[in-house]
Amino acid sequence: MVDVKKLIKEFSQADMQAYIEQYNMGDLAFGTFFPSKYTPDLTFESLQAATGAKVAAPVVSFNSRAPRAGRPTVGKVVGDIPKIELARVKDERDINTYRQLLGKAAASRNPAITKAIIDWIYEDTKFTLDSVNARIEWLSKQAASNGRYELTMTNNELGVVTKVPIDFGIPTANRKNATAPWANPATAKPITDIRAMQQAARAKGKKVLYATTDQETMDKMLDAVETQTFCASYAAVALDIQARPTVEALNNALQRNNLPTFRVWDSYVNIENKKGEQVTESGWVEGNVTFTVQSMLGDIQYTDTADGWVTIDQSVKSYSDFVLVKAYAEQDPIGMVTKGIAYATPVLANSESTWILKTVA
């Protein structure tokens, strides 16, 4: 490992940090549902919050000692925070491109060439940030839509494979099947299913306020005849006029009927195998709808990376939230390496107060 500034003289830690501060995650939305939370070690922990019905105090006689209420044992799921990492190398051909850009910049005052040099130097910073955050997005959507995630040779061929799924403990009784698959607009009963999920939560003293799903499942819900009738005005129903509602119109109708409102989590990432082939995935389990009592589904629990605090190497390092970006040069063969690293995982909160509706047969 060699100081990258010996290979790329224009490289600076300050410029890399400025590039990182301009970083935008685009469609990746895990932060909306899973805010980041620091933990001091490599262990994540999911606790069950007291989000159910209140415990009623007993009626007692005067001058008596107050009854002592029991303190429920805090349920939790504990596991190890994984390491997420990807590197990209600018090889000898890329270095020659850089040299040619420097030559053109010296012979011209064209600001576009200067910008091209800056982009060349720091473009892999964005790529590595995108890659780490895309994996967090995928893991978060798996956890949110299924209550667990599992790494396999299909979805994580370039990394480790988990022998046991990371399961956040949603009770089996909290997993329900739809009355009928939502793929058929004529027979689908989304509103009936939503009411059933609400009743299941009420039976446990919970009130579900939010339903989260992907765009494809939402489209099927909006296409359903029952949904369109539910959202239509009384006049439209009387005249048998069916119209596909918007998500906003659906949520207004749900809110008027004291039913949970919907959020659509619509994003896609590319999963790459060892051959360099990429497959585009949503990460959301097809057809699942997750009902929760709170707007936040959990958090991204992270801790410090070993690369972040060791001083034995000659790399240049900067952080974007919990993702470390480090850059360094290599001598044999000559190359510039940019690496993104995070010790982080989504952790589903209040799994006992989470219900999942399966709408696919």
Short mmCIF file of C-alpha atoms in Angstrom, two decimals:
data_model
loop_
_atom_site.label_atom_id
_atom_site.label_comp_id
_atom_site.label_asym_id
_atom_site.label_seq_id
_atom_site.Cartn_x
_atom_site.Cartn_y
_atom_site.Cartn_z
CA MET A 1 0.00 0.00 0.00
CA VAL A 2 1.36 3.39 -1.08
CA ASP A 3 0.25 6.95 -0.39
CA VAL A 4 -2.20 7.74 -3.20
CA LYS A 5 -0.81 11.29 -3.46
CA LYS A 6 2.47 9.85 -4.74
CA LEU A 7 0.60 8.41 -7.72
CA ILE A 8 -2.09 11.09 -8.14
CA LYS A 9 -0.47 14.37 -7.11
CA GLU A 10 -3.74 16.32 -7.33
CA PHE A 11 -5.45 14.02 -4.84
CA SER A 12 -6.25 15.55 -1.42
CA GLN A 13 -8.18 14.46 1.64
CA ALA A 14 -10.01 17.80 1.73
CA ASP A 15 -11.19 17.46 -1.87
CA MET A 16 -12.31 13.87 -1.29
CA GLN A 17 -14.28 14.99 1.77
CA ALA A 18 -15.87 17.81 -0.24
CA TYR A 19 -16.84 15.29 -2.91
CA ILE A 20 -18.37 13.05 -0.23
CA GLU A 21 -20.33 15.93 1.30
CA GLN A 22 -22.02 16.49 -2.07
CA TYR A 23 -23.01 12.83 -2.24
CA ASN A 24 -26.70 12.12 -2.83
CA MET A 25 -28.17 8.64 -2.35
CA GLY A 26 -30.81 9.23 -5.00
CA ASP A 27 -33.66 6.70 -4.82
CA LEU A 28 -32.16 4.75 -1.93
CA ALA A 29 -34.57 5.37 0.95
CA PHE A 30 -33.49 3.19 3.86
CA GLY A 31 -32.79 6.28 5.97
CA THR A 32 -36.50 7.18 5.83
CA PHE A 33 -37.47 3.93 7.52
CA PHE A 34 -34.25 2.94 9.33
CA PRO A 35 -32.32 5.91 10.79
CA SER A 36 -28.71 5.23 11.73
CA LYS A 37 -27.81 4.37 15.32
CA TYR A 38 -24.30 3.96 16.71
CA THR A 39 -23.39 0.96 18.85
CA PRO A 40 -19.99 0.64 20.57
CA ASP A 41 -19.30 -2.97 19.60
CA LEU A 42 -19.97 -5.52 16.86
CA THR A 43 -23.30 -6.65 18.32
CA PHE A 44 -26.72 -5.46 17.23
CA GLU A 45 -29.74 -5.62 19.49
CA SER A 46 -33.46 -5.37 18.76
CA LEU A 47 -35.69 -4.57 21.71
CA GLN A 48 -39.46 -4.85 22.05
CA ALA A 49 -41.01 -1.52 23.01
CA ALA A 50 -44.15 -1.23 25.12
CA THR A 51 -46.45 -0.09 22.32
CA GLY A 52 -49.60 -1.98 23.32
CA ALA A 53 -52.57 -1.11 25.46
CA LYS A 54 -51.91 0.59 28.80
CA VAL A 55 -51.98 -1.47 31.99
CA ALA A 56 -54.95 -0.42 34.12
CA ALA A 57 -54.21 0.31 37.78
CA PRO A 58 -56.40 -1.63 40.23
CA VAL A 59 -59.11 0.04 42.31
CA VAL A 60 -58.14 -0.33 45.99
CA SER A 61 -59.48 0.58 49.41
CA PHE A 62 -58.31 3.64 51.33
CA ASN A 63 -55.26 3.32 53.61
CA SER A 64 -54.05 0.21 51.80
CA ARG A 65 -50.61 -0.44 50.33
CA ALA A 66 -50.38 0.13 46.60
CA PRO A 67 -50.19 -3.13 44.64
CA ARG A 68 -46.81 -3.72 42.97
CA ALA A 69 -47.04 -4.11 39.22
CA GLY A 70 -44.93 -6.69 37.49
CA ARG A 71 -42.15 -5.54 35.19
CA PRO A 72 -42.22 -7.47 31.91
CA THR A 73 -39.01 -9.04 30.70
CA VAL A 74 -37.61 -7.10 27.78
CA GLY A 75 -37.59 -9.27 24.68
CA LYS A 76 -34.66 -8.86 22.34
CA VAL A 77 -32.90 -10.30 19.34
CA VAL A 78 -29.10 -10.15 19.39
CA GLY A 79 -26.60 -10.82 16.60
CA ASP A 80 -23.32 -9.77 15.01
CA ILE A 81 -23.02 -6.69 12.82
CA PRO A 82 -21.70 -7.73 9.38
CA LYS A 83 -18.95 -6.07 7.39
CA ILE A 84 -19.99 -4.60 4.04
CA GLU A 85 -17.14 -3.75 1.68
CA LEU A 86 -16.35 -3.15 -1.98
CA ALA A 87 -13.30 -1.76 -3.77
CA ARG A 88 -12.72 -0.38 -7.24
CA VAL A 89 -9.35 -0.08 -8.94
CA LYS A 90 -8.09 2.36 -11.54
CA ASP A 91 -5.54 0.28 -13.42
CA GLU A 92 -2.65 1.16 -15.75
CA ARG A 93 -4.98 2.02 -18.63
CA ASP A 94 -6.94 4.37 -16.38
CA ILE A 95 -3.72 5.99 -15.14
CA ASN A 96 -2.74 6.67 -18.77
CA THR A 97 -6.12 8.38 -19.29
CA TYR A 98 -5.35 10.55 -16.27
CA ARG A 99 -1.94 11.44 -17.74
CA GLN A 100 -3.55 12.44 -21.04
CA LEU A 101 -6.06 14.66 -19.23
CA LEU A 102 -3.20 16.40 -17.40
CA GLY A 103 -1.48 17.06 -20.73
CA LYS A 104 -4.63 18.57 -22.22
CA ALA A 105 -5.19 20.70 -19.12
CA ALA A 106 -1.65 22.09 -19.35
CA ALA A 107 -2.22 23.08 -22.98
CA SER A 108 -5.66 24.58 -22.41
CA ARG A 109 -7.55 26.67 -19.89
CA ASN A 110 -10.79 24.86 -20.61
CA PRO A 111 -12.60 24.41 -17.25
CA ALA A 112 -14.33 21.31 -18.61
CA ILE A 113 -10.97 19.52 -18.72
CA THR A 114 -10.23 20.53 -15.13
CA LYS A 115 -13.61 19.17 -14.07
CA ALA A 116 -12.93 15.95 -15.99
CA ILE A 117 -9.70 15.50 -14.00
CA ILE A 118 -11.50 16.06 -10.67
CA ASP A 119 -14.25 13.63 -11.65
CA TRP A 120 -11.68 11.06 -12.73
CA ILE A 121 -9.88 11.29 -9.40
CA TYR A 122 -12.94 11.06 -7.14
CA GLU A 123 -15.62 9.27 -9.20
CA ASP A 124 -14.90 5.93 -7.51
CA THR A 125 -15.72 7.59 -4.19
CA LYS A 126 -19.34 7.87 -5.31
CA PHE A 127 -19.31 4.35 -6.74
CA THR A 128 -18.15 2.77 -3.48
CA LEU A 129 -20.62 4.82 -1.42
CA ASP A 130 -23.41 3.79 -3.79
CA SER A 131 -22.38 0.14 -3.51
CA VAL A 132 -22.31 -0.01 0.28
CA ASN A 133 -25.55 1.96 0.61
CA ALA A 134 -27.22 -0.20 -2.06
CA ARG A 135 -26.47 -3.31 0.01
CA ILE A 136 -27.87 -1.61 3.12
CA GLU A 137 -30.96 -0.71 1.08
CA TRP A 138 -31.41 -4.32 -0.03
CA LEU A 139 -30.93 -5.69 3.49
CA SER A 140 -33.32 -3.09 4.91
CA LYS A 141 -36.07 -3.95 2.44
CA GLN A 142 -35.63 -7.65 3.11
CA ALA A 143 -35.93 -7.05 6.87
CA ALA A 144 -38.89 -4.70 6.46
CA SER A 145 -40.87 -6.93 4.10
CA ASN A 146 -40.08 -10.33 5.60
CA GLY A 147 -38.77 -9.77 9.13
CA ARG A 148 -35.45 -11.39 8.24
CA TYR A 149 -32.70 -11.54 5.65
CA GLU A 150 -30.48 -14.29 4.32
CA LEU A 151 -27.30 -14.06 2.25
CA THR A 152 -27.01 -16.73 -0.43
CA MET A 153 -24.91 -17.60 -3.48
CA THR A 154 -27.58 -15.86 -5.54
CA ASN A 155 -27.82 -12.51 -3.74
CA ASN A 156 -24.27 -12.26 -2.29
CA GLU A 157 -21.96 -14.39 -4.46
CA LEU A 158 -19.04 -11.96 -4.08
CA GLY A 159 -19.20 -12.16 -0.27
CA VAL A 160 -20.01 -14.52 2.58
CA VAL A 161 -23.05 -16.78 2.70
CA THR A 162 -25.07 -17.01 5.91
CA LYS A 163 -25.83 -20.51 7.09
CA VAL A 164 -28.73 -19.25 9.19
CA PRO A 165 -31.03 -16.34 8.23
CA ILE A 166 -30.87 -13.21 10.39
CA ASP A 167 -34.38 -13.41 11.86
CA PHE A 168 -35.86 -10.55 13.88
CA GLY A 169 -38.56 -12.71 15.40
CA ILE A 170 -41.91 -11.66 13.96
CA PRO A 171 -44.37 -14.16 15.50
CA THR A 172 -45.84 -16.72 13.12
CA ALA A 173 -49.32 -15.57 14.16
CA ASN A 174 -48.47 -12.09 12.85
CA ARG A 175 -48.02 -13.41 9.30
CA LYS A 176 -51.29 -13.55 7.38
CA ASN A 177 -52.39 -14.53 3.88
CA ALA A 178 -54.69 -12.33 1.82
CA THR A 179 -58.30 -13.37 1.34
CA ALA A 180 -57.48 -13.76 -2.35
CA PRO A 181 -54.35 -12.92 -4.38
CA TRP A 182 -54.21 -9.24 -5.28
CA ALA A 183 -53.13 -10.01 -8.85
CA ASN A 184 -56.77 -10.46 -9.90
CA PRO A 185 -58.54 -7.06 -9.70
CA ALA A 186 -62.01 -8.62 -9.73
CA THR A 187 -61.49 -10.98 -6.79
CA ALA A 188 -58.83 -9.17 -4.74
CA LYS A 189 -60.04 -7.82 -1.39
CA PRO A 190 -57.37 -5.34 -0.23
CA ILE A 191 -59.66 -3.33 2.04
CA THR A 192 -61.05 -6.50 3.62
CA ASP A 193 -57.49 -7.70 4.19
CA ILE A 194 -56.45 -4.38 5.75
CA ARG A 195 -59.38 -4.52 8.15
CA ALA A 196 -58.41 -8.09 9.07
CA MET A 197 -54.83 -7.00 9.84
CA GLN A 198 -56.15 -4.14 11.95
CA GLN A 199 -58.36 -6.55 13.90
CA ALA A 200 -55.44 -8.95 14.44
CA ALA A 201 -53.42 -6.09 15.92
CA ARG A 202 -56.29 -4.92 18.10
CA ALA A 203 -56.61 -8.42 19.53
CA LYS A 204 -53.11 -7.88 20.93
CA GLY A 205 -53.89 -4.40 22.19
CA LYS A 206 -51.99 -2.74 19.32
CA LYS A 207 -53.05 -0.12 16.80
CA VAL A 208 -51.35 -0.36 13.44
CA LEU A 209 -51.04 3.06 11.80
CA TYR A 210 -48.75 2.41 8.85
CA ALA A 211 -48.62 -0.03 5.95
CA THR A 212 -45.47 -0.22 3.84
CA THR A 213 -45.09 -1.99 0.51
CA ASP A 214 -43.44 -1.77 -2.90
CA GLN A 215 -44.78 -0.07 -6.02
CA GLU A 216 -45.83 -3.30 -7.76
CA THR A 217 -48.00 -4.39 -4.85
CA MET A 218 -49.46 -0.90 -4.55
CA ASP A 219 -50.37 -0.94 -8.25
CA LYS A 220 -52.27 -4.19 -7.76
CA MET A 221 -54.09 -2.70 -4.81
CA LEU A 222 -55.14 0.38 -6.79
CA ASP A 223 -56.34 -1.82 -9.66
CA ALA A 224 -58.63 -3.85 -7.39
CA VAL A 225 -62.36 -3.25 -7.80
CA GLU A 226 -62.85 -3.28 -4.03
CA THR A 227 -60.26 -0.51 -3.62
CA GLN A 228 -61.84 1.63 -6.33
CA THR A 229 -65.29 1.25 -4.81
CA PHE A 230 -63.91 2.08 -1.37
CA CYS A 231 -62.28 5.29 -2.63
CA ALA A 232 -65.15 6.40 -4.86
CA SER A 233 -67.68 9.02 -3.83
CA TYR A 234 -71.22 7.96 -2.96
CA ALA A 235 -72.43 9.37 -6.29
CA ALA A 236 -69.86 7.38 -8.26
CA VAL A 237 -70.82 4.20 -6.42
CA ALA A 238 -74.50 4.81 -7.14
CA LEU A 239 -73.74 5.28 -10.83
CA ASP A 240 -71.37 2.28 -10.85
CA ILE A 241 -68.46 4.44 -12.04
CA GLN A 242 -65.07 2.85 -11.37
CA ALA A 243 -61.86 4.89 -11.44
CA ARG A 244 -58.33 4.02 -10.41
CA PRO A 245 -57.46 6.19 -7.38
CA THR A 246 -54.11 7.77 -6.61
CA VAL A 247 -52.13 6.72 -3.55
CA GLU A 248 -53.07 10.06 -1.99
CA ALA A 249 -56.78 9.44 -2.60
CA LEU A 250 -56.46 5.94 -1.18
CA ASN A 251 -54.77 7.22 1.96
CA ASN A 252 -57.42 9.90 2.42
CA ALA A 253 -60.14 7.25 2.25
CA LEU A 254 -58.24 4.95 4.63
CA GLN A 255 -57.72 7.79 7.10
CA ARG A 256 -61.42 8.69 7.03
CA ASN A 257 -62.16 5.09 7.99
CA ASN A 258 -59.49 4.95 10.73
CA LEU A 259 -57.42 2.43 8.78
CA PRO A 260 -53.62 2.43 8.41
CA THR A 261 -52.24 4.55 5.58
CA PHE A 262 -49.71 3.38 3.01
CA ARG A 263 -46.10 4.28 2.24
CA VAL A 264 -44.51 3.04 -1.01
CA TRP A 265 -40.84 2.05 -0.87
CA ASP A 266 -39.76 2.09 -4.50
CA SER A 267 -36.07 1.53 -5.26
CA TYR A 268 -33.83 -0.91 -7.11
CA VAL A 269 -30.23 -2.12 -6.81
CA ASN A 270 -27.97 -4.26 -8.97
CA ILE A 271 -26.63 -7.53 -7.56
CA GLU A 272 -23.38 -8.61 -9.25
CA ASN A 273 -21.95 -12.14 -9.45
CA LYS A 274 -18.36 -13.32 -9.91
CA LYS A 275 -18.74 -13.21 -13.69
CA GLY A 276 -19.55 -9.49 -13.53
CA GLU A 277 -23.16 -10.11 -14.52
CA GLN A 278 -25.72 -7.87 -12.82
CA VAL A 279 -29.34 -8.54 -11.93
CA THR A 280 -31.66 -5.71 -10.90
CA GLU A 281 -33.62 -6.37 -7.73
CA SER A 282 -36.02 -4.43 -5.54
CA GLY A 283 -35.10 -6.21 -2.33
CA TRP A 284 -38.73 -6.11 -1.21
CA VAL A 285 -40.33 -9.55 -0.94
CA GLU A 286 -42.89 -9.74 -3.72
CA GLY A 287 -46.45 -9.03 -2.65
CA ASN A 288 -45.78 -8.45 1.04
CA VAL A 289 -47.31 -5.57 3.00
CA THR A 290 -45.87 -4.69 6.41
CA PHE A 291 -48.14 -3.17 9.07
CA THR A 292 -46.54 -1.31 11.99
CA VAL A 293 -47.53 0.81 14.96
CA GLN A 294 -44.70 3.29 14.38
CA SER A 295 -43.50 5.13 11.29
CA MET A 296 -39.89 4.03 11.79
CA LEU A 297 -39.40 0.33 11.12
CA GLY A 298 -36.13 0.05 13.02
CA ASP A 299 -32.64 1.45 12.69
CA ILE A 300 -29.33 0.91 10.94
CA GLN A 301 -27.04 -0.15 13.76
CA TYR A 302 -23.39 0.49 13.00
CA THR A 303 -20.03 0.68 14.71
CA ASP A 304 -16.51 1.90 13.95
CA THR A 305 -14.56 0.06 11.28
CA ALA A 306 -11.09 -1.27 12.05
CA ASP A 307 -9.85 0.49 8.90
CA GLY A 308 -11.14 3.78 10.27
CA TRP A 309 -8.98 3.96 13.38
CA VAL A 310 -5.77 2.09 12.53
CA THR A 311 -2.84 4.27 11.51
CA ILE A 312 -0.49 1.61 10.15
CA ASP A 313 -1.37 2.20 6.49
CA GLN A 314 -0.88 5.16 4.15
CA SER A 315 -4.43 5.50 2.91
CA VAL A 316 -6.52 8.67 2.79
CA LYS A 317 -9.81 8.25 4.68
CA SER A 318 -13.13 10.07 4.94
CA TYR A 319 -16.59 9.22 6.27
CA SER A 320 -20.08 9.59 4.86
CA ASP A 321 -22.33 8.86 7.84
CA PHE A 322 -21.32 5.31 8.82
CA VAL A 323 -19.54 4.45 5.53
CA LEU A 324 -15.75 4.79 5.46
CA VAL A 325 -14.13 5.62 2.13
CA LYS A 326 -10.40 5.04 1.85
CA ALA A 327 -8.08 5.54 -1.10
CA TYR A 328 -4.55 4.31 -1.63
CA ALA A 329 -2.12 3.36 -4.40
CA GLU A 330 -0.57 0.03 -5.30
CA GLN A 331 2.81 -0.55 -6.94
CA ASP A 332 2.58 -3.99 -8.55
CA PRO A 333 0.63 -3.61 -10.71
CA ILE A 334 0.27 0.16 -10.59
CA GLY A 335 -3.20 1.21 -9.58
CA MET A 336 -5.35 3.49 -7.45
CA VAL A 337 -7.75 1.71 -5.11
CA THR A 338 -10.90 3.27 -3.64
CA LYS A 339 -12.72 1.21 -1.04
CA GLY A 340 -16.03 1.64 0.77
CA ILE A 341 -16.47 -0.11 4.13
CA ALA A 342 -19.24 -0.25 6.73
CA TYR A 343 -19.92 -2.35 9.79
CA ALA A 344 -23.69 -1.97 9.68
CA THR A 345 -26.99 -3.81 9.53
CA PRO A 346 -30.68 -2.95 9.52
CA VAL A 347 -32.38 -4.02 12.75
CA LEU A 348 -36.15 -4.41 12.78
CA ALA A 349 -37.70 -2.91 15.92
CA ASN A 350 -40.83 -4.06 17.75
CA SER A 351 -41.17 -7.27 15.76
CA GLU A 352 -44.01 -8.44 18.03
CA SER A 353 -45.92 -5.31 16.99
CA THR A 354 -45.31 -5.94 13.29
CA TRP A 355 -47.72 -7.79 10.97
CA ILE A 356 -46.98 -9.01 7.46
CA LEU A 357 -49.68 -9.62 4.86
CA LYS A 358 -48.80 -11.92 1.97
CA THR A 359 -50.81 -11.01 -1.13
CA VAL A 360 -49.18 -13.42 -3.60
CA ALA A 361 -50.48 -16.97 -3.89
#
